PDB file of C-alpha atoms in Angstrom:
ATOM      1  CA  MET A  30     117.303  75.273 129.347  1.00 34.00           C
ATOM      2  CA  GLN A  31     114.952  74.999 132.326  1.00 37.00           C
ATOM      3  CA  ALA A  32     111.780  76.285 130.429  1.00 40.00           C
ATOM      4  CA  ARG A  33     112.653  73.902 127.512  1.00 40.00           C
ATOM      5  CA  ILE A  34     112.644  70.799 129.822  1.00 40.00           C
ATOM      6  CA  ARG A  35     109.436  71.807 131.546  1.00 42.00           C
ATOM      7  CA  VAL A  36     108.047  71.922 127.972  1.00 44.00           C
ATOM      8  CA  GLU A  37     109.136  68.584 126.963  1.00 47.00           C
ATOM      9  CA  ARG A  38     107.598  67.205 130.065  1.00 49.00           C
ATOM     10  CA  GLY A  39     104.220  68.789 129.423  1.00 51.00           C
ATOM     11  CA  GLU A  40     104.070  70.646 132.578  1.00 66.00           C
ATOM     12  CA  GLY A  41     101.984  73.861 133.013  1.00 82.00           C
ATOM     13  CA  MET A  42      99.859  76.025 130.733  1.00 83.00           C
ATOM     14  CA  TRP A  43     102.483  77.652 128.719  1.00 85.00           C
ATOM     15  CA  SER A  44     103.771  74.091 127.750  1.00 86.00           C
ATOM     16  CA  TYR A  45     100.190  73.271 126.574  1.00 82.00           C
ATOM     17  CA  ILE A  46     100.246  76.542 124.467  1.00 84.00           C
ATOM     18  CA  TYR A  47     103.602  75.708 123.127  1.00 84.00           C
ATOM     19  CA  ASN A  48     102.738  72.075 122.128  1.00 84.00           C
ATOM     20  CA  ASP A  49      99.606  73.575 120.213  1.00 81.00           C
ATOM     21  CA  LEU A  50     101.283  76.093 118.541  1.00 81.00           C
ATOM     22  CA  TYR A  51     104.069  73.726 117.360  1.00 82.00           C
ATOM     23  CA  MET A  52     101.428  71.177 116.128  1.00 82.00           C
ATOM     24  CA  SER A  53      99.902  73.705 114.045  1.00 81.00           C
ATOM     25  CA  PHE A  54     102.889  73.928 112.014  1.00 82.00           C
ATOM     26  CA  ARG A  55     101.918  70.962 110.187  1.00 83.00           C
ATOM     27  CA  TYR A  56      99.225  72.593 108.321  1.00 83.00           C
ATOM     28  CA  LEU A  57     101.681  75.265 106.525  1.00 84.00           C
ATOM     29  CA  PRO A  58     102.382  73.056 103.504  1.00 87.00           C
ATOM     30  CA  LEU A  59      98.707  72.977 102.337  1.00 86.00           C
ATOM     31  CA  GLY A  60      98.593  76.867 103.241  1.00 87.00           C
ATOM     32  CA  ILE A  61     101.545  77.481 101.166  1.00 89.00           C
ATOM     33  CA  LEU A  62     100.277  75.635  98.297  1.00 90.00           C
ATOM     34  CA  ALA A  63      97.062  77.669  98.336  1.00 89.00           C
ATOM     35  CA  ALA A  64      98.959  80.838  98.492  1.00 89.00           C
ATOM     36  CA  VAL A  65     100.933  79.921  95.766  1.00 90.00           C
ATOM     37  CA  ALA A  66      97.704  79.194  93.995  1.00 91.00           C
ATOM     38  CA  VAL A  67      96.079  82.559  94.950  1.00 89.00           C
ATOM     39  CA  ILE A  68      99.472  84.455  93.958  1.00 88.00           C
ATOM     40  CA  LEU A  69      99.357  82.832  90.403  1.00 91.00           C
ATOM     41  CA  LEU A  70      95.834  83.631  89.746  1.00 91.00           C
ATOM     42  CA  GLU A  71      96.088  87.190  91.037  1.00 88.00           C
ATOM     43  CA  TYR A  72      99.133  87.462  88.886  1.00 88.00           C
ATOM     44  CA  THR A  73      97.484  86.398  85.973  1.00 92.00           C
ATOM     45  CA  TYR A  74      94.477  88.414  86.394  1.00 90.00           C
ATOM     46  CA  LYS A  75      96.338  91.567  86.807  1.00 87.00           C
ATOM     47  CA  LYS A  76      98.563  90.752  83.798  1.00 88.00           C
ATOM     48  CA  MET A  77      95.731  90.295  81.604  1.00 90.00           C
ATOM     49  CA  ARG A  78      93.904  93.331  82.848  1.00 89.00           C
ATOM     50  CA  HIS A  79      96.984  95.437  82.489  1.00 89.00           C
ATOM     51  CA  LYS A  80      96.925  96.388  86.077  1.00 89.00           C
ATOM     52  CA  PRO A  81      99.990  97.129  88.210  1.00 88.00           C
ATOM     53  CA  ILE A  82     100.853  94.240  90.699  1.00 84.00           C
ATOM     54  CA  ARG A  83     101.368  95.473  94.257  1.00 86.00           C
ATOM     55  CA  TRP A  84     103.890  92.756  95.602  1.00 85.00           C
ATOM     56  CA  ASP A  85     103.137  93.988  99.163  1.00 86.00           C
ATOM     57  CA  LYS A  86      99.409  93.409  98.943  1.00 87.00           C
ATOM     58  CA  MET A  87     100.268  90.066  97.172  1.00 89.00           C
ATOM     59  CA  SER A  88     102.563  88.894 100.065  1.00 90.00           C
ATOM     60  CA  TYR A  89      99.631  89.991 102.771  1.00 92.00           C
ATOM     61  CA  ILE A  90      97.231  87.977 100.707  1.00 92.00           C
ATOM     62  CA  SER A  91      99.460  85.076 100.765  1.00 92.00           C
ATOM     63  CA  LEU A  92      99.941  85.304 104.552  1.00 93.00           C
ATOM     64  CA  PHE A  93      96.188  85.614 104.880  1.00 95.00           C
ATOM     65  CA  VAL A  94      95.609  82.496 102.936  1.00 93.00           C
ATOM     66  CA  VAL A  95      97.887  80.485 104.594  1.00 92.00           C
ATOM     67  CA  TYR A  96      96.410  81.836 107.922  1.00 93.00           C
ATOM     68  CA  VAL A  97      92.861  80.862 106.967  1.00 93.00           C
ATOM     69  CA  ILE A  98      93.812  77.397 105.811  1.00 92.00           C
ATOM     70  CA  ALA A  99      95.529  76.841 109.223  1.00 90.00           C
ATOM     71  CA  ILE A 100      92.524  78.093 111.139  1.00 91.00           C
ATOM     72  CA  VAL A 101      90.088  75.885 109.136  1.00 90.00           C
ATOM     73  CA  GLN A 102      92.491  72.831 109.922  1.00 87.00           C
ATOM     74  CA  ILE A 103      92.712  73.730 113.600  1.00 86.00           C
ATOM     75  CA  ALA A 104      88.998  74.814 114.032  1.00 84.00           C
ATOM     76  CA  TYR A 105      87.357  71.701 111.968  1.00 81.00           C
ATOM     77  CA  PHE A 106      89.393  69.124 110.243  1.00 79.00           C
ATOM     78  CA  SER A 107      91.682  68.318 113.511  1.00 76.00           C
ATOM     79  CA  ARG A 108      88.498  67.026 115.273  1.00 74.00           C
ATOM     80  CA  GLU A 109      86.297  64.032 114.631  1.00 74.00           C
ATOM     81  CA  PRO A 110      82.679  64.957 113.159  1.00 73.00           C
ATOM     82  CA  GLY A 111      80.288  64.460 115.821  1.00 71.00           C
ATOM     83  CA  SER A 112      82.840  64.602 118.802  1.00 69.00           C
ATOM     84  CA  ARG A 113      81.566  67.623 120.322  1.00 73.00           C
ATOM     85  CA  SER A 114      77.782  68.957 120.451  1.00 76.00           C
ATOM     86  CA  SER A 115      77.490  71.364 123.384  1.00 79.00           C
ATOM     87  CA  ILE A 116      76.962  74.942 123.671  1.00 84.00           C
ATOM     88  CA  ASP A 117      78.440  77.090 126.510  1.00 83.00           C
ATOM     89  CA  LEU A 118      77.225  80.679 126.785  1.00 85.00           C
ATOM     90  CA  GLY A 119      78.942  81.276 130.196  1.00 83.00           C
ATOM     91  CA  LEU A 120      81.644  84.014 130.124  1.00 85.00           C
ATOM     92  CA  LEU A 121      85.098  82.771 131.269  1.00 83.00           C
ATOM     93  CA  ASP A 122      83.680  79.447 132.046  1.00 82.00           C
ATOM     94  CA  THR A 123      86.508  77.571 129.993  1.00 80.00           C
ATOM     95  CA  TRP A 124      89.182  79.380 132.113  1.00 80.00           C
ATOM     96  CA  GLY A 125      89.089  76.600 134.750  1.00 77.00           C
ATOM     97  CA  GLN A 126      91.332  75.334 137.413  1.00 75.00           C
ATOM     98  CA  ASP A 127      93.794  73.367 135.318  1.00 81.00           C
ATOM     99  CA  PRO A 128      96.380  74.491 132.908  1.00 82.00           C
ATOM    100  CA  MET A 129      94.818  72.873 129.998  1.00 81.00           C
ATOM    101  CA  SER A 130      91.543  74.956 130.235  1.00 82.00           C
ATOM    102  CA  ARG A 131      93.565  78.037 130.721  1.00 86.00           C
ATOM    103  CA  SER A 132      95.848  77.216 127.745  1.00 86.00           C
ATOM    104  CA  PHE A 133      92.757  77.036 125.775  1.00 86.00           C
ATOM    105  CA  VAL A 134      91.583  80.654 126.496  1.00 89.00           C
ATOM    106  CA  ILE A 135      94.846  82.089 125.856  1.00 92.00           C
ATOM    107  CA  GLU A 136      95.440  80.111 122.369  1.00 91.00           C
ATOM    108  CA  ASN A 137      92.252  81.691 121.311  1.00 92.00           C
ATOM    109  CA  VAL A 138      93.312  85.105 121.761  1.00 95.00           C
ATOM    110  CA  ILE A 139      96.547  84.092 120.214  1.00 94.00           C
ATOM    111  CA  MET A 140      94.781  82.508 117.282  1.00 94.00           C
ATOM    112  CA  PHE A 141      93.147  85.783 116.121  1.00 97.00           C
ATOM    113  CA  ILE A 142      95.988  88.229 116.405  1.00 97.00           C
ATOM    114  CA  PRO A 143      97.156  87.428 112.892  1.00 96.00           C
ATOM    115  CA  PHE A 144      93.605  88.162 111.841  1.00 97.00           C
ATOM    116  CA  GLY A 145      93.605  91.556 113.365  1.00 97.00           C
ATOM    117  CA  MET A 146      97.158  92.247 111.549  1.00 97.00           C
ATOM    118  CA  LEU A 147      96.251  90.672 108.068  1.00 97.00           C
ATOM    119  CA  VAL A 148      92.657  91.988 107.511  1.00 97.00           C
ATOM    120  CA  PRO A 149      93.514  95.544 107.489  1.00 97.00           C
ATOM    121  CA  ALA A 150      96.946  94.880 105.624  1.00 95.00           C
ATOM    122  CA  VAL A 151      94.936  93.256 102.819  1.00 95.00           C
ATOM    123  CA  TRP A 152      91.604  95.226 102.755  1.00 95.00           C
ATOM    124  CA  ASP A 153      92.143  99.036 103.097  1.00 93.00           C
ATOM    125  CA  LYS A 154      88.542  99.459 104.218  1.00 95.00           C
ATOM    126  CA  MET A 155      89.190  97.311 107.166  1.00 95.00           C
ATOM    127  CA  ARG A 156      91.739  99.832 108.324  1.00 95.00           C
ATOM    128  CA  ALA A 157      89.026 101.448 110.680  1.00 96.00           C
ATOM    129  CA  PHE A 158      89.248  99.510 114.166  1.00 97.00           C
ATOM    130  CA  HIS A 159      85.515  99.129 114.425  1.00 97.00           C
ATOM    131  CA  ARG A 160      85.539  97.353 110.940  1.00 97.00           C
ATOM    132  CA  CYS A 161      88.140  95.009 111.743  1.00 97.00           C
ATOM    133  CA  LEU A 162      86.927  94.292 115.158  1.00 97.00           C
ATOM    134  CA  LEU A 163      83.361  93.575 113.606  1.00 98.00           C
ATOM    135  CA  ALA A 164      85.104  91.351 111.136  1.00 97.00           C
ATOM    136  CA  ALA A 165      86.775  89.506 113.824  1.00 98.00           C
ATOM    137  CA  PHE A 166      83.718  88.934 115.635  1.00 98.00           C
ATOM    138  CA  ILE A 167      81.489  87.849 112.654  1.00 98.00           C
ATOM    139  CA  SER A 168      84.315  85.483 111.790  1.00 97.00           C
ATOM    140  CA  THR A 169      84.438  83.861 115.106  1.00 96.00           C
ATOM    141  CA  VAL A 170      80.689  83.709 115.176  1.00 96.00           C
ATOM    142  CA  ALA A 171      80.859  81.772 111.806  1.00 95.00           C
ATOM    143  CA  ILE A 172      83.450  79.580 113.156  1.00 94.00           C
ATOM    144  CA  GLU A 173      81.610  78.605 116.319  1.00 92.00           C
ATOM    145  CA  THR A 174      78.268  78.112 114.255  1.00 92.00           C
ATOM    146  CA  MET A 175      80.020  75.680 112.014  1.00 90.00           C
ATOM    147  CA  GLN A 176      81.284  74.124 114.671  1.00 89.00           C
ATOM    148  CA  LEU A 177      78.168  73.440 116.349  1.00 89.00           C
ATOM    149  CA  ILE A 178      76.486  72.500 112.972  1.00 89.00           C
ATOM    150  CA  THR A 179      79.140  69.828 112.152  1.00 87.00           C
ATOM    151  CA  GLN A 180      79.712  69.078 115.834  1.00 87.00           C
ATOM    152  CA  ARG A 181      83.514  69.356 115.473  1.00 84.00           C
ATOM    153  CA  GLY A 182      83.910  71.876 118.184  1.00 81.00           C
ATOM    154  CA  TYR A 183      82.298  73.224 121.493  1.00 83.00           C
ATOM    155  CA  CYS A 184      80.317  76.331 120.540  1.00 86.00           C
ATOM    156  CA  GLN A 185      81.591  78.854 123.329  1.00 88.00           C
ATOM    157  CA  LEU A 186      80.782  82.274 124.096  1.00 91.00           C
ATOM    158  CA  ASP A 187      84.307  82.357 125.573  1.00 91.00           C
ATOM    159  CA  ASP A 188      85.913  81.499 122.159  1.00 92.00           C
ATOM    160  CA  VAL A 189      83.857  84.373 120.538  1.00 95.00           C
ATOM    161  CA  VAL A 190      85.018  86.972 123.245  1.00 96.00           C
ATOM    162  CA  MET A 191      88.712  85.787 123.115  1.00 95.00           C
ATOM    163  CA  ASN A 192      89.157  85.541 119.330  1.00 97.00           C
ATOM    164  CA  THR A 193      87.553  89.055 119.138  1.00 98.00           C
ATOM    165  CA  LEU A 194      90.115  90.392 121.888  1.00 97.00           C
ATOM    166  CA  GLY A 195      92.977  88.431 119.654  1.00 98.00           C
ATOM    167  CA  GLY A 196      91.319  90.385 116.590  1.00 98.00           C
ATOM    168  CA  ALA A 197      91.634  93.711 118.533  1.00 98.00           C
ATOM    169  CA  ILE A 198      95.104  93.002 119.796  1.00 98.00           C
ATOM    170  CA  GLY A 199      96.401  92.083 116.376  1.00 98.00           C
ATOM    171  CA  TYR A 200      94.891  95.393 114.849  1.00 98.00           C
ATOM    172  CA  GLY A 201      96.874  97.155 117.520  1.00 97.00           C
ATOM    173  CA  ILE A 202      99.780  95.763 116.380  1.00 97.00           C
ATOM    174  CA  PHE A 203      99.071  96.460 112.908  1.00 97.00           C
ATOM    175  CA  TYR A 204      98.099 100.065 113.670  1.00 96.00           C
ATOM    176  CA  LEU A 205     101.587 100.550 115.330  1.00 96.00           C
ATOM    177  CA  PHE A 206     103.549  99.211 112.603  1.00 94.00           C
ATOM    178  CA  HIS A 207     101.600 101.065 109.917  1.00 92.00           C
ATOM    179  CA  LYS A 208     102.119 104.323 111.698  1.00 92.00           C
ATOM    180  CA  VAL A 209     105.782 103.678 112.310  1.00 93.00           C
ATOM    181  CA  ALA A 210     106.284 102.813 108.573  1.00 89.00           C
ATOM    182  CA  LYS A 211     104.470 105.860 107.504  1.00 88.00           C
ATOM    183  CA  TYR A 212     106.526 108.097 109.653  1.00 88.00           C
ATOM    184  CA  MET A 213     109.698 106.494 108.608  1.00 88.00           C
ATOM    185  CA  HIS A 214     108.555 106.855 105.013  1.00 84.00           C
ATOM    186  CA  ASN A 215     107.568 110.481 105.347  1.00 88.00           C
ATOM    187  CA  ASN A 216     110.736 111.527 107.160  1.00 86.00           C
ATOM    188  CA  PHE A 217     113.591 109.468 106.105  1.00 79.00           C
TER     189      PHE A 217
END
């Protein structure tokens, strides 16, 4: 109860993180609609080619589509064009002294945890740690570059590092679950 009151008052770093994550849910309907479209296209393609349909893979693809739509909305369309145009190449410069700046750093880690979990689930070739980490790094550099070009976000080295770290954490979670599932399948 005490933590909830604090969040509602908007005090502290965790309340900023909670509120920003909560606001991200408004992008779910568009993501779900896109995921349904992708499932229908994939299903139709597989049926036409008489290929087996892997529903587990389809569910991962759907989650990935929802995730990508949310990231695009958060990184680009939640900001006014031309509102931000600077580059910050300092490492951990965004940590700052206030709770809001610290929340941005943690949110950048959190934002890419699903990436690290979903990319190896969708693409078998990304199940090697170095490939998944490279994909997270390249994706983050692409986001930061587009933010710089469109001036819809600050281009920051911290974002690249923290998003890549989030991808690595997500991969660790994927790896752990994958190993546990494989063990249980083989032994039970």
